[in-house]
mmCIF file of C-alpha atoms in Angstrom:
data_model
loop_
_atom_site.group_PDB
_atom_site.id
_atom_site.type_symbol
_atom_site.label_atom_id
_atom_site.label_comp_id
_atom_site.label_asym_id
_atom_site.label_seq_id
_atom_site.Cartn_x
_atom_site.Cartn_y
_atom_site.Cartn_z
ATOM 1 C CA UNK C 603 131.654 110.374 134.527
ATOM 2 C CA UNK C 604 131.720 109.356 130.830
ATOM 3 C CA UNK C 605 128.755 110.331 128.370
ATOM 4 C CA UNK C 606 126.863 106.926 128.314
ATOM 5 C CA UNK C 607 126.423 107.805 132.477
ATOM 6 C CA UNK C 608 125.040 111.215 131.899
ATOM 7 C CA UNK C 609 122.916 109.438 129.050
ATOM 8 C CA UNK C 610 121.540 107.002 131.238
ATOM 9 C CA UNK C 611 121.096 109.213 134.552
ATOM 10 C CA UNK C 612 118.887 111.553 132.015
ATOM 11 C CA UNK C 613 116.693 108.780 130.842
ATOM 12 C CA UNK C 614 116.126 107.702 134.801
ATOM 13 C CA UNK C 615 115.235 111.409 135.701
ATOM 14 C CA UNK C 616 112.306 111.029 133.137
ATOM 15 C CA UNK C 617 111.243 108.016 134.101
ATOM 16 C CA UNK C 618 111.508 108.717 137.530
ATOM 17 C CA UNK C 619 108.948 111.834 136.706
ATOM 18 C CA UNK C 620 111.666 114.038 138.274
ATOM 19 C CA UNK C 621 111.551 116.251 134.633
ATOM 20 C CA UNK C 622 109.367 116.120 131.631
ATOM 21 C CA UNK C 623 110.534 114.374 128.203
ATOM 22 C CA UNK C 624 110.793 117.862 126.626
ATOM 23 C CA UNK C 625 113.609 119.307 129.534
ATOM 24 C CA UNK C 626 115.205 115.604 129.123
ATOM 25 C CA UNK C 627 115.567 116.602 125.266
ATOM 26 C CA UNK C 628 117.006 120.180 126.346
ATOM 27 C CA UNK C 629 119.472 118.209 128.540
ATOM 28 C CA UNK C 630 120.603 115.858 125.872
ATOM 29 C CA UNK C 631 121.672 118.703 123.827
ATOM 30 C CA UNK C 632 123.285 120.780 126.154
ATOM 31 C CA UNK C 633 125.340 117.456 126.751
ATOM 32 C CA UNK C 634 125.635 116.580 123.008
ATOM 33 C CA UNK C 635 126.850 120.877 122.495
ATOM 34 C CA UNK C 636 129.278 120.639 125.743
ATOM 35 C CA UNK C 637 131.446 118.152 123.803
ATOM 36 C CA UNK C 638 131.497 119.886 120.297
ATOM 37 C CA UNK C 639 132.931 122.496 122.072
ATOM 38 C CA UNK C 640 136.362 121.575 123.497
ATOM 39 C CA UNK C 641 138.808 124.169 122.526
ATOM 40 C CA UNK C 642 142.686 123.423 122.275
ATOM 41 C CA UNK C 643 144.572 124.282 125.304
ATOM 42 C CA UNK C 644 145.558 128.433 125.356
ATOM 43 C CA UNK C 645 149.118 129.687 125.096
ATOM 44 C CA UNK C 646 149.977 130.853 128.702
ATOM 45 C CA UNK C 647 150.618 134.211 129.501
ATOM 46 C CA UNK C 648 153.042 135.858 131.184
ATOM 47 C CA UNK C 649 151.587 137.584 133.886
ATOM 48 C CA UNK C 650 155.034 139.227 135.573
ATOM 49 C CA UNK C 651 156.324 140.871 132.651
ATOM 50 C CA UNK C 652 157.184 144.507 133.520
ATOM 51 C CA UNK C 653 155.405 147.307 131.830
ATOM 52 C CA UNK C 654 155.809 151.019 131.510
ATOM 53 C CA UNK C 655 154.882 153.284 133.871
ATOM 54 C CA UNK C 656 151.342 154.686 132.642
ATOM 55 C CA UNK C 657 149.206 157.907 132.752
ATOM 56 C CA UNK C 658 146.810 158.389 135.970
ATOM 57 C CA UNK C 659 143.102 157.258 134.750
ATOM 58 C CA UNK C 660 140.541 159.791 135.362
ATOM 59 C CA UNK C 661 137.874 158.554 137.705
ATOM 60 C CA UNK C 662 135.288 156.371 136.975
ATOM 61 C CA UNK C 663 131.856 157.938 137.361
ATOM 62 C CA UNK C 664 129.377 156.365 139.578
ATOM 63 C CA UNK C 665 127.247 154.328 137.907
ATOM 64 C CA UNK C 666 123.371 154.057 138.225
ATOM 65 C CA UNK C 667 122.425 151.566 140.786
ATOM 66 C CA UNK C 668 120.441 148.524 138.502
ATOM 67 C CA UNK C 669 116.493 146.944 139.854
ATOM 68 C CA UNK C 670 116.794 144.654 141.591
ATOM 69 C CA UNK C 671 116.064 141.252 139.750
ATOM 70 C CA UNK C 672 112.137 139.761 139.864
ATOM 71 C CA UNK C 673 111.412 136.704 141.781
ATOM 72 C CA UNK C 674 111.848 133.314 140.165
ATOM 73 C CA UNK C 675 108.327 131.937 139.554
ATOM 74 C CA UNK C 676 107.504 129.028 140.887
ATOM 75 C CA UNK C 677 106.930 125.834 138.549
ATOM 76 C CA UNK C 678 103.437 126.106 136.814
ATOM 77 C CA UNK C 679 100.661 123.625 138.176
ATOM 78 C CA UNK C 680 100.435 121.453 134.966
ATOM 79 C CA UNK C 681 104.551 121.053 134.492
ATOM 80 C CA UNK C 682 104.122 119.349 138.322
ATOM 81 C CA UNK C 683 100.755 117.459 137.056
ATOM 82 C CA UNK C 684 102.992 116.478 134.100
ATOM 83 C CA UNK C 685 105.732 114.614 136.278
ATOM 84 C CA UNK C 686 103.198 113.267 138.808
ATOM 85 C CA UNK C 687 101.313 111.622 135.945
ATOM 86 C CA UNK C 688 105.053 110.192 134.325
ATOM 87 C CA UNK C 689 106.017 108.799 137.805
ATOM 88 C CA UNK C 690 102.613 107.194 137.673
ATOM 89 C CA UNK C 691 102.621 106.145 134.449
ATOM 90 C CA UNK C 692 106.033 104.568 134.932
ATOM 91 C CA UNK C 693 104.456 102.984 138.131
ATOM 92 C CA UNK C 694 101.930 100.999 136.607
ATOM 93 C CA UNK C 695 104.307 99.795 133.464
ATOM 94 C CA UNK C 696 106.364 98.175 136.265
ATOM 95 C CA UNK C 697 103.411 96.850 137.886
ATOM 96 C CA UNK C 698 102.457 95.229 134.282
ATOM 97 C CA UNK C 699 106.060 94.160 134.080
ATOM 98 C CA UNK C 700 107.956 96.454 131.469
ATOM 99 C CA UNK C 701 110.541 98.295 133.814
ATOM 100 C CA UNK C 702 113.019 99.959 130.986
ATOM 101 C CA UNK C 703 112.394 102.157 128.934
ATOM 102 C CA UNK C 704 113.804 104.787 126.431
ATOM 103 C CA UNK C 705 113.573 108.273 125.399
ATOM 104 C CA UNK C 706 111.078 107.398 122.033
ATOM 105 C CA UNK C 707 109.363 105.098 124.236
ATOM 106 C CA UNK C 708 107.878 107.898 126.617
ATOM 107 C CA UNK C 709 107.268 110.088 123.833
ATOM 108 C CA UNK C 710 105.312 107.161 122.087
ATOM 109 C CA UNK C 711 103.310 106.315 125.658
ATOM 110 C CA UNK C 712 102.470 110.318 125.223
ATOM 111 C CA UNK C 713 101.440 109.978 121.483
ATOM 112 C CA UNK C 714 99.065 107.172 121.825
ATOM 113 C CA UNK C 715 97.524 108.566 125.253
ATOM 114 C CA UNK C 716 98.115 105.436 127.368
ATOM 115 C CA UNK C 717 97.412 106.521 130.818
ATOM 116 C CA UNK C 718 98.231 104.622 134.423
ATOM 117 C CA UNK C 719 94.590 103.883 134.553
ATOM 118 C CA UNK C 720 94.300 102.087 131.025
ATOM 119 C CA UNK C 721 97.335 99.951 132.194
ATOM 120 C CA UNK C 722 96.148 99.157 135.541
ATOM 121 C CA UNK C 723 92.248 98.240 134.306
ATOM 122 C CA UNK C 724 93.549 96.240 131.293
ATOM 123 C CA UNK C 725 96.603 94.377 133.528
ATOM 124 C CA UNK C 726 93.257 93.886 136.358
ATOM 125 C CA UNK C 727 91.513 91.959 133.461
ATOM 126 C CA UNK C 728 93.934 89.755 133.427
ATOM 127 C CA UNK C 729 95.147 91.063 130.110
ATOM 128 C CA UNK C 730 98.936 91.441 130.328
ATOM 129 C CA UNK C 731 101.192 92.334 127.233
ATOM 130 C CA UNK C 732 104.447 91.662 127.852
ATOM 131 C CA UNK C 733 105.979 94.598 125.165
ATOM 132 C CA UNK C 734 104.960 98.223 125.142
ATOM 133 C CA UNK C 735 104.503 98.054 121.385
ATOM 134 C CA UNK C 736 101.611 95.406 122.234
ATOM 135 C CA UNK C 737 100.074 98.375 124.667
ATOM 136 C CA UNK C 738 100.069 100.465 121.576
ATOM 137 C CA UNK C 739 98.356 98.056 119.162
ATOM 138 C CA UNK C 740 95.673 97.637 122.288
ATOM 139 C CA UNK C 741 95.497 101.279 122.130
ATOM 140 C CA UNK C 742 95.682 102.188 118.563
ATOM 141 C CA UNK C 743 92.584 99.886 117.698
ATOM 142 C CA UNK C 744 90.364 101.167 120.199
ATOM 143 C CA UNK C 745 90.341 98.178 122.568
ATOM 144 C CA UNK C 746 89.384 99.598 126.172
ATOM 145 C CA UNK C 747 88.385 98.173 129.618
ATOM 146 C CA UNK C 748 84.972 98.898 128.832
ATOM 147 C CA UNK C 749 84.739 96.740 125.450
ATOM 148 C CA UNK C 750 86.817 93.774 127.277
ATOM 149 C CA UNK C 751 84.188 93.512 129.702
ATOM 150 C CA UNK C 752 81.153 94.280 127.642
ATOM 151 C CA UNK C 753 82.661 91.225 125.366
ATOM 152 C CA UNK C 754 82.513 89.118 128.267
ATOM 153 C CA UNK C 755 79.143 89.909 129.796
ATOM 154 C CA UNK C 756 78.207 89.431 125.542
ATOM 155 C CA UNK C 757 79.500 85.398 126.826
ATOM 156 C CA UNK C 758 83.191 85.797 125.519
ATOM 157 C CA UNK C 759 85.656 85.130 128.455
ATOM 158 C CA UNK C 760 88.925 83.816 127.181
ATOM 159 C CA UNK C 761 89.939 86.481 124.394
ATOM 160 C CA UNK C 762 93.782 87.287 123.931
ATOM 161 C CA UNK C 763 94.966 90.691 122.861
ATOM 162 C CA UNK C 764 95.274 89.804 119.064
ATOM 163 C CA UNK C 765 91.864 88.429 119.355
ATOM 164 C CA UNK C 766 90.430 91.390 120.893
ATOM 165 C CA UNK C 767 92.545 93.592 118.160
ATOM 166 C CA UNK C 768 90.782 91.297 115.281
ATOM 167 C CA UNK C 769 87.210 91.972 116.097
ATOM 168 C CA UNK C 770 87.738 95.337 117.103
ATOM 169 C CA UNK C 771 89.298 95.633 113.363
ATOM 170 C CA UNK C 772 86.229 94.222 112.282
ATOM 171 C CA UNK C 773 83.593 96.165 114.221
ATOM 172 C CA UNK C 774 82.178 93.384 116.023
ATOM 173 C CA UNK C 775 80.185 95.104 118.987
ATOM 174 C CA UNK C 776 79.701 93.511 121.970
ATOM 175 C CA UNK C 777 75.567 93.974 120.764
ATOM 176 C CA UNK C 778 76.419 92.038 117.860
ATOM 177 C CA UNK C 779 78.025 89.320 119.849
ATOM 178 C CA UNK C 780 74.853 89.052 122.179
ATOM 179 C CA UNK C 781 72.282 89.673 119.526
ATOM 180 C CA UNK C 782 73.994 86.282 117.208
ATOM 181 C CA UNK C 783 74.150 84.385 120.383
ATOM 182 C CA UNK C 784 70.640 84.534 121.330
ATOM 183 C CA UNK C 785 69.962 83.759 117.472
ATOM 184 C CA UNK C 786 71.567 80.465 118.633
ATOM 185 C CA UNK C 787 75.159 80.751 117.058
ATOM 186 C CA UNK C 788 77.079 80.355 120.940
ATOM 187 C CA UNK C 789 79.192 78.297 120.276
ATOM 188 C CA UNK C 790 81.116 80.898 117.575
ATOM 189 C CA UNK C 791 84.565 81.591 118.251
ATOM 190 C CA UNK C 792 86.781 84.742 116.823
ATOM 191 C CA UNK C 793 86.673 83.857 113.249
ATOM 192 C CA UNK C 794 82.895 82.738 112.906
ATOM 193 C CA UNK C 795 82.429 86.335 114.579
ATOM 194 C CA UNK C 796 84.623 88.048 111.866
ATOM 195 C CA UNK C 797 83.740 85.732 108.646
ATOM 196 C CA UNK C 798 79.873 87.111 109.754
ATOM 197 C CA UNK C 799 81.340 90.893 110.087
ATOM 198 C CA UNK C 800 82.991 90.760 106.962
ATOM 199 C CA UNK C 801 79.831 89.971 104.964
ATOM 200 C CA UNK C 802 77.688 91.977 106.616
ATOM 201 C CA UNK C 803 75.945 89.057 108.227
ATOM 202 C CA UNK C 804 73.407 90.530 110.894
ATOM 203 C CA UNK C 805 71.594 89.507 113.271
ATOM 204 C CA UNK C 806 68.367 91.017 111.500
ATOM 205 C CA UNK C 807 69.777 89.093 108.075
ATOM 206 C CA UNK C 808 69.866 86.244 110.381
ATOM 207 C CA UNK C 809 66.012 86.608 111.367
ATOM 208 C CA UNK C 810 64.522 87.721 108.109
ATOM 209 C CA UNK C 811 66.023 84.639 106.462
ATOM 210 C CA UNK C 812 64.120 82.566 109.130
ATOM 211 C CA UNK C 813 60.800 84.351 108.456
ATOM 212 C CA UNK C 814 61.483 83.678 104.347
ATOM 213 C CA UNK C 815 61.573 79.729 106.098
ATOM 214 C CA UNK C 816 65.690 79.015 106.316
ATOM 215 C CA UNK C 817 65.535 78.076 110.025
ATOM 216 C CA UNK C 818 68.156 76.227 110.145
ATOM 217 C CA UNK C 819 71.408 77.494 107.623
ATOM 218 C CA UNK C 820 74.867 77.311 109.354
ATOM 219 C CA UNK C 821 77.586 79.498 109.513
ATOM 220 C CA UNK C 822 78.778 78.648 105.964
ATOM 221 C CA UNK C 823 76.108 78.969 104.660
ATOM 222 C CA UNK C 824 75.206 82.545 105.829
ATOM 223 C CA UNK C 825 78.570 83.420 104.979
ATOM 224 C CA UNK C 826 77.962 82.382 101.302
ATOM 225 C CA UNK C 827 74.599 84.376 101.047
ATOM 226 C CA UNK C 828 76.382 86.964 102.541
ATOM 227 C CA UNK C 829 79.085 86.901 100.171
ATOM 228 C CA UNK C 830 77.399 86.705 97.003
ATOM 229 C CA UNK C 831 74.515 89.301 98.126
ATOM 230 C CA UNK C 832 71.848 87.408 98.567
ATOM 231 C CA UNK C 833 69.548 89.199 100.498
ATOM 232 C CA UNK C 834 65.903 88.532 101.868
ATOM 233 C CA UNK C 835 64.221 90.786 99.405
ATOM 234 C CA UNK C 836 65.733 88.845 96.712
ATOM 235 C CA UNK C 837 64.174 86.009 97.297
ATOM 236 C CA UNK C 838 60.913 87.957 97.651
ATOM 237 C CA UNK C 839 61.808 88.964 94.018
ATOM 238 C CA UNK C 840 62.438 85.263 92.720
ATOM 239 C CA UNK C 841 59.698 83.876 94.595
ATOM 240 C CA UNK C 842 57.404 86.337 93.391
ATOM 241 C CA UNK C 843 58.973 85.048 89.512
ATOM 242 C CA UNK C 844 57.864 81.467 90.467
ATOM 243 C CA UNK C 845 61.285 80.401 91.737
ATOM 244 C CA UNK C 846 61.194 79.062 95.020
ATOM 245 C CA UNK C 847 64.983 78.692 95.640
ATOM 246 C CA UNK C 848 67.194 76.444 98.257
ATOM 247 C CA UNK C 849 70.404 77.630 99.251
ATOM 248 C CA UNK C 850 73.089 76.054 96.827
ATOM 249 C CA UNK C 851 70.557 77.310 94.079
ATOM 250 C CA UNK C 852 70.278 80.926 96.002
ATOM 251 C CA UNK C 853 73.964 81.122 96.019
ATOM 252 C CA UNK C 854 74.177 79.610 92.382
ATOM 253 C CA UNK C 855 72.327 82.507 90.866
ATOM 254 C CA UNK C 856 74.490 85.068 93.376
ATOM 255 C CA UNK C 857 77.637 83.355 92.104
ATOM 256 C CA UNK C 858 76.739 83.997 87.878
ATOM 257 C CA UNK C 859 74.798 87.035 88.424
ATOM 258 C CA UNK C 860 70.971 86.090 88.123
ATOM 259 C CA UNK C 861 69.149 89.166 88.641
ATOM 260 C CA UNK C 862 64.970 88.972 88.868
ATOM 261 C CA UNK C 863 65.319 92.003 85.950
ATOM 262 C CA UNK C 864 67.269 89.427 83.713
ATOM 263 C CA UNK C 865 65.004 86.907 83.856
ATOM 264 C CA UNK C 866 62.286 89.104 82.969
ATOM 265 C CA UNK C 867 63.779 90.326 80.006
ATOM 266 C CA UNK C 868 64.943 86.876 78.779
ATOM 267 C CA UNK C 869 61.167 86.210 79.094
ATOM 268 C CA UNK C 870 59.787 89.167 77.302
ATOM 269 C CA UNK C 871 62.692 88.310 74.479
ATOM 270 C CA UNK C 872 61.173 85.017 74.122
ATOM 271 C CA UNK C 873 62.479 82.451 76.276
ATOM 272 C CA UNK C 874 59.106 81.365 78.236
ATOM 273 C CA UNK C 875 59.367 80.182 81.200
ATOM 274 C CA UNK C 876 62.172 78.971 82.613
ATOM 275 C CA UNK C 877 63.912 76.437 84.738
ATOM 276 C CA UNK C 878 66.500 77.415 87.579
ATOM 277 C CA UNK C 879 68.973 74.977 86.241
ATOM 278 C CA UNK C 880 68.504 77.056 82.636
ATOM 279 C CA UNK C 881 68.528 80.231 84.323
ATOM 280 C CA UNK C 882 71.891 79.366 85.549
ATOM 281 C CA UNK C 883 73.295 77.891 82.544
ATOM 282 C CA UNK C 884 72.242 80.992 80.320
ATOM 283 C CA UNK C 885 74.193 82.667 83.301
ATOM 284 C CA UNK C 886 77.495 80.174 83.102
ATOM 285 C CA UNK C 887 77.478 81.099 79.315
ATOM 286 C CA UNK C 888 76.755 84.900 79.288
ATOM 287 C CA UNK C 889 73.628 84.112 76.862
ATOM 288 C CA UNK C 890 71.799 87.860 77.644
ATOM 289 C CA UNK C 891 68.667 89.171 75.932
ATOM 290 C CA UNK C 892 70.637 91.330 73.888
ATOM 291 C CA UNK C 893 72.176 88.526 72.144
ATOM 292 C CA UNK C 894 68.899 86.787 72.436
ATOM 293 C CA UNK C 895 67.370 89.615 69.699
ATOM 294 C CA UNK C 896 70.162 89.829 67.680
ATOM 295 C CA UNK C 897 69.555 86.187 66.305
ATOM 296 C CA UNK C 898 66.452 86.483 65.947
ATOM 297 C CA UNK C 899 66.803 89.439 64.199
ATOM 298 C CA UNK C 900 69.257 87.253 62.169
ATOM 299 C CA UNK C 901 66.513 85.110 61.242
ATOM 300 C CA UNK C 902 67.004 82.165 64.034
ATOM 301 C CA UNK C 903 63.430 82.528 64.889
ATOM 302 C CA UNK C 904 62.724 78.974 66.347
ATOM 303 C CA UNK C 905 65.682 78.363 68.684
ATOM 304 C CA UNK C 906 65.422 75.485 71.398
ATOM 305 C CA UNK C 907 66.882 76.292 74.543
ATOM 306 C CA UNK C 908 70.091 74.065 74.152
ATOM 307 C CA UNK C 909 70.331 75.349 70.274
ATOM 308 C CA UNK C 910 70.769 79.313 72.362
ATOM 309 C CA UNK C 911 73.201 77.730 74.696
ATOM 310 C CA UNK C 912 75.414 76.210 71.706
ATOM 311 C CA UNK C 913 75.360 79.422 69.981
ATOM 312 C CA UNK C 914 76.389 81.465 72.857
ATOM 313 C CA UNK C 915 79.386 78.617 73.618
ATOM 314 C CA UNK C 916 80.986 79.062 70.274
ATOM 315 C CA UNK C 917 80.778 82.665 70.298
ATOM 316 C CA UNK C 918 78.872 82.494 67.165
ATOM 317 C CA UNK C 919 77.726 85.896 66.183
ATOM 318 C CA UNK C 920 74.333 87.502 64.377
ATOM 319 C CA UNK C 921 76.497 88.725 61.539
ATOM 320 C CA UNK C 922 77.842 85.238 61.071
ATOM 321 C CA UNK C 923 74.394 84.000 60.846
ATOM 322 C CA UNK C 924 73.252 86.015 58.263
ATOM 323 C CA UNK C 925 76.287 85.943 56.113
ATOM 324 C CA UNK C 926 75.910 81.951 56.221
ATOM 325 C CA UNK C 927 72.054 82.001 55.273
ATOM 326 C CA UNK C 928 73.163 84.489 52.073
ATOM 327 C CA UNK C 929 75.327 82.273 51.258
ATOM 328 C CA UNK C 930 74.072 78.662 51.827
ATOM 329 C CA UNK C 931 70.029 79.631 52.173
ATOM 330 C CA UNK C 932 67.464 79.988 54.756
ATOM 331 C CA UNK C 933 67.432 76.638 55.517
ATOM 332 C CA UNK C 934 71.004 75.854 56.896
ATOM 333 C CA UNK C 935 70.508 74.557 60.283
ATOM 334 C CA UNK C 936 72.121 75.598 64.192
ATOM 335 C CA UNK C 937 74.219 72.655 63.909
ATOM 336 C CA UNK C 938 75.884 73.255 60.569
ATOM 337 C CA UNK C 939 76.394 77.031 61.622
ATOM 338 C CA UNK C 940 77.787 75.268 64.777
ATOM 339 C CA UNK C 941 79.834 73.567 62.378
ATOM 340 C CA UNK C 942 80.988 76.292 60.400
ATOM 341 C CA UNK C 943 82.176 77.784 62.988
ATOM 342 C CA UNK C 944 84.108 75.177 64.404
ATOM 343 C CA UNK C 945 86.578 75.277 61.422
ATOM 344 C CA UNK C 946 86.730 78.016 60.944
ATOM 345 C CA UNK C 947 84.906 78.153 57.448
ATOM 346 C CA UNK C 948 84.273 81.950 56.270
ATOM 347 C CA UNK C 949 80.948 82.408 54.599
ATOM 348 C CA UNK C 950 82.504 85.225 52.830
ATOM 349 C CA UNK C 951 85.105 83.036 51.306
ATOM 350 C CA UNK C 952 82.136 80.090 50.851
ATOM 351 C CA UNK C 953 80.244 82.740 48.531
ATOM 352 C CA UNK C 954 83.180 83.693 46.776
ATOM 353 C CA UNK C 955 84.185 80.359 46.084
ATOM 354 C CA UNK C 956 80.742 80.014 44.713
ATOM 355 C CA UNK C 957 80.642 83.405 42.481
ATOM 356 C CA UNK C 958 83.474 81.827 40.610
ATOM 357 C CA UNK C 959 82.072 78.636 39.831
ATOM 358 C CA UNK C 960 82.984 76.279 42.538
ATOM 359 C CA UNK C 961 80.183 74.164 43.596
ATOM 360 C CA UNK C 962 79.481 73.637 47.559
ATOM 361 C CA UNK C 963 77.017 70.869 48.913
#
């Protein structure tokens, strides 16, 4: 019998639970050692050569009579356990339709714990992967009997292994799925369940909104809240502020950072009062009450909204300001700092120019 034989007749004995995948390893290299063994052939010997005539041997002593050897014990409980649960295990793989298997393959079924009763629930659920590295993704992210039929008493029937991989990946309970569908979201399929995991869209997010008076917002558009942070107590906040906010505006403060703290302070800097759509473009711009102070500080004390907003688009800083009213006066206007700015004209240069006698309208 040639080594691929032995090979293969080892593999069957573990499969067939006749030994363990450890004594199938202790077999392989006895097998692997009996050929790195072979010695060449010995000289022969000549056994009928005649010899000399030698001394008589003096008499062997008799020896001490050795105990007698202890019983073989028989094989532990749990090494018998061991093969009954391998022929079982093997059983209900062939049942499910994988009927080969190798000598990593039975070491991997014992790594990842997959027992003949997980295979035989899961293939009695109609769920029926057809490799054993699918049994090992099933396995590896937690998807058991009991959440396959929890998910379908939750109202999902017709899930396929990657989909129930996917929303165990994404911790979607089968309480979650049962809490959104009596919210009214039934007719959700794997992805509307996951897009609402991943931003932390619950069911109580779902009902507070509807208390704050958004009865009706869709998927998309609790994903956007959801994704830009929008939560029910900051809406409390804005409304509190005097903005009473829809959805697109909700999500266009989330998106440029509108906090109820910076409005405030743009207030107490000496903005007034405020429209959403100027909130936002202060926002778009990065106009903050720092930068608000600083040019007043640089003596812009009467700036109109848009006259802020132009400022903060070119950049234009408080040092700028003041070294252009040094050099041109108090009364140079936004628009011709604006200007300034725009080509690049450096006050600095403007006041040397001047020093030396050049005159500047």
């Amino acid at each position: 019998m040639d080594l691929n034989q032995e090979r293969m007749m080892i593999l069957n004995m573990i499969a067939e639970g006749k030994i363990t995948a450890d004594e199938g390893e202790q077999l392989f290299k006895a097998l692997d050692a009996s050929v790195s063994d072979d010695l060449p052939e010995e000289e022969a010997v000549a056994l009928h050569t005649p010899h000399a005539p030698h001394a008589p041997l003096p008499p062997i002593p008799a020896m001490t009579p050795l105990p007698p050897l202890p019983p073989i014990p028989p094989t532990p409980p749990h090494a018998v356990s061991h093969r009954q649960n391998m022929a079982s295990l093997v059983a209900a793989l062939r049942e499910a339709g994988i009927d080969r298997l190798t000598l990593s393959d039975i070491q991997e079924l014992q790594a990842y714990n997959i027992t003949p009763e997980f295979i035989r629930e899961m293939h009695s659920l109609g769920l029926a992967p057809e490799s054993l590295s699918e049994w090992f993704d099933l396995r590896n992210h937690n998807v058991t009997p009991y959440y396959v039929r929890e998910l379908r008493a939750a109202g999902i029937t017709d899930l396929t292994n990657d989909d129930l991989i996917e929303l165990s990946n994404h911790n979607i309970s089968p309480q979650f799925v049962a809490e959104i569908r009596k919210l009214g979201f039934d007719d959700l399929d794997v992805d509307g369940l996951v897009e609402l995991g991943n931003h932390n869209i619950s069911p109580k997010f779902v009902a507070e909104m509807r208390e704050m008076g958004f009865t009706d917002l869709s998927l998309d558009e609790l994903v956007e809240l959801g994704m830009h942070r929008i939560s029910p107590s900051y809406i409390k906040e804005m409304r509190s502020m005097g903005f009473n906010l829809s959805v697109d505006e909700l999500v266009e403060f989330g998106i440029h950072n509108i906090s109820p703290r910076y409005i405030a302070e743009m207030q107490e800097a000496g903005m007034g009062k405020l429209t959403s759509d100027q909130v936002v473009e202060l926002g778009i711009h990065h106009i903050t009450p720092r930068f608000l102070r600083e040019m007043r500080e640089a003596g812009l004390d009467d700036l109109e909204f848009d006259d802020l907003v132009e400022l903060g688009i070119h950049h234009i800083t408080s040092r700028f300001i003041r070294e252009a009213r040094q050099t041109f006066g108090d009364h140079i206007s936004v628009d011709q700092i604006i200007e300034m700015r725009n080509h690049n004209i450096d006050p600095k240069l403007m006041k040397e120019l001047q020093s030396s006698g050049v005159k500047i309208d």
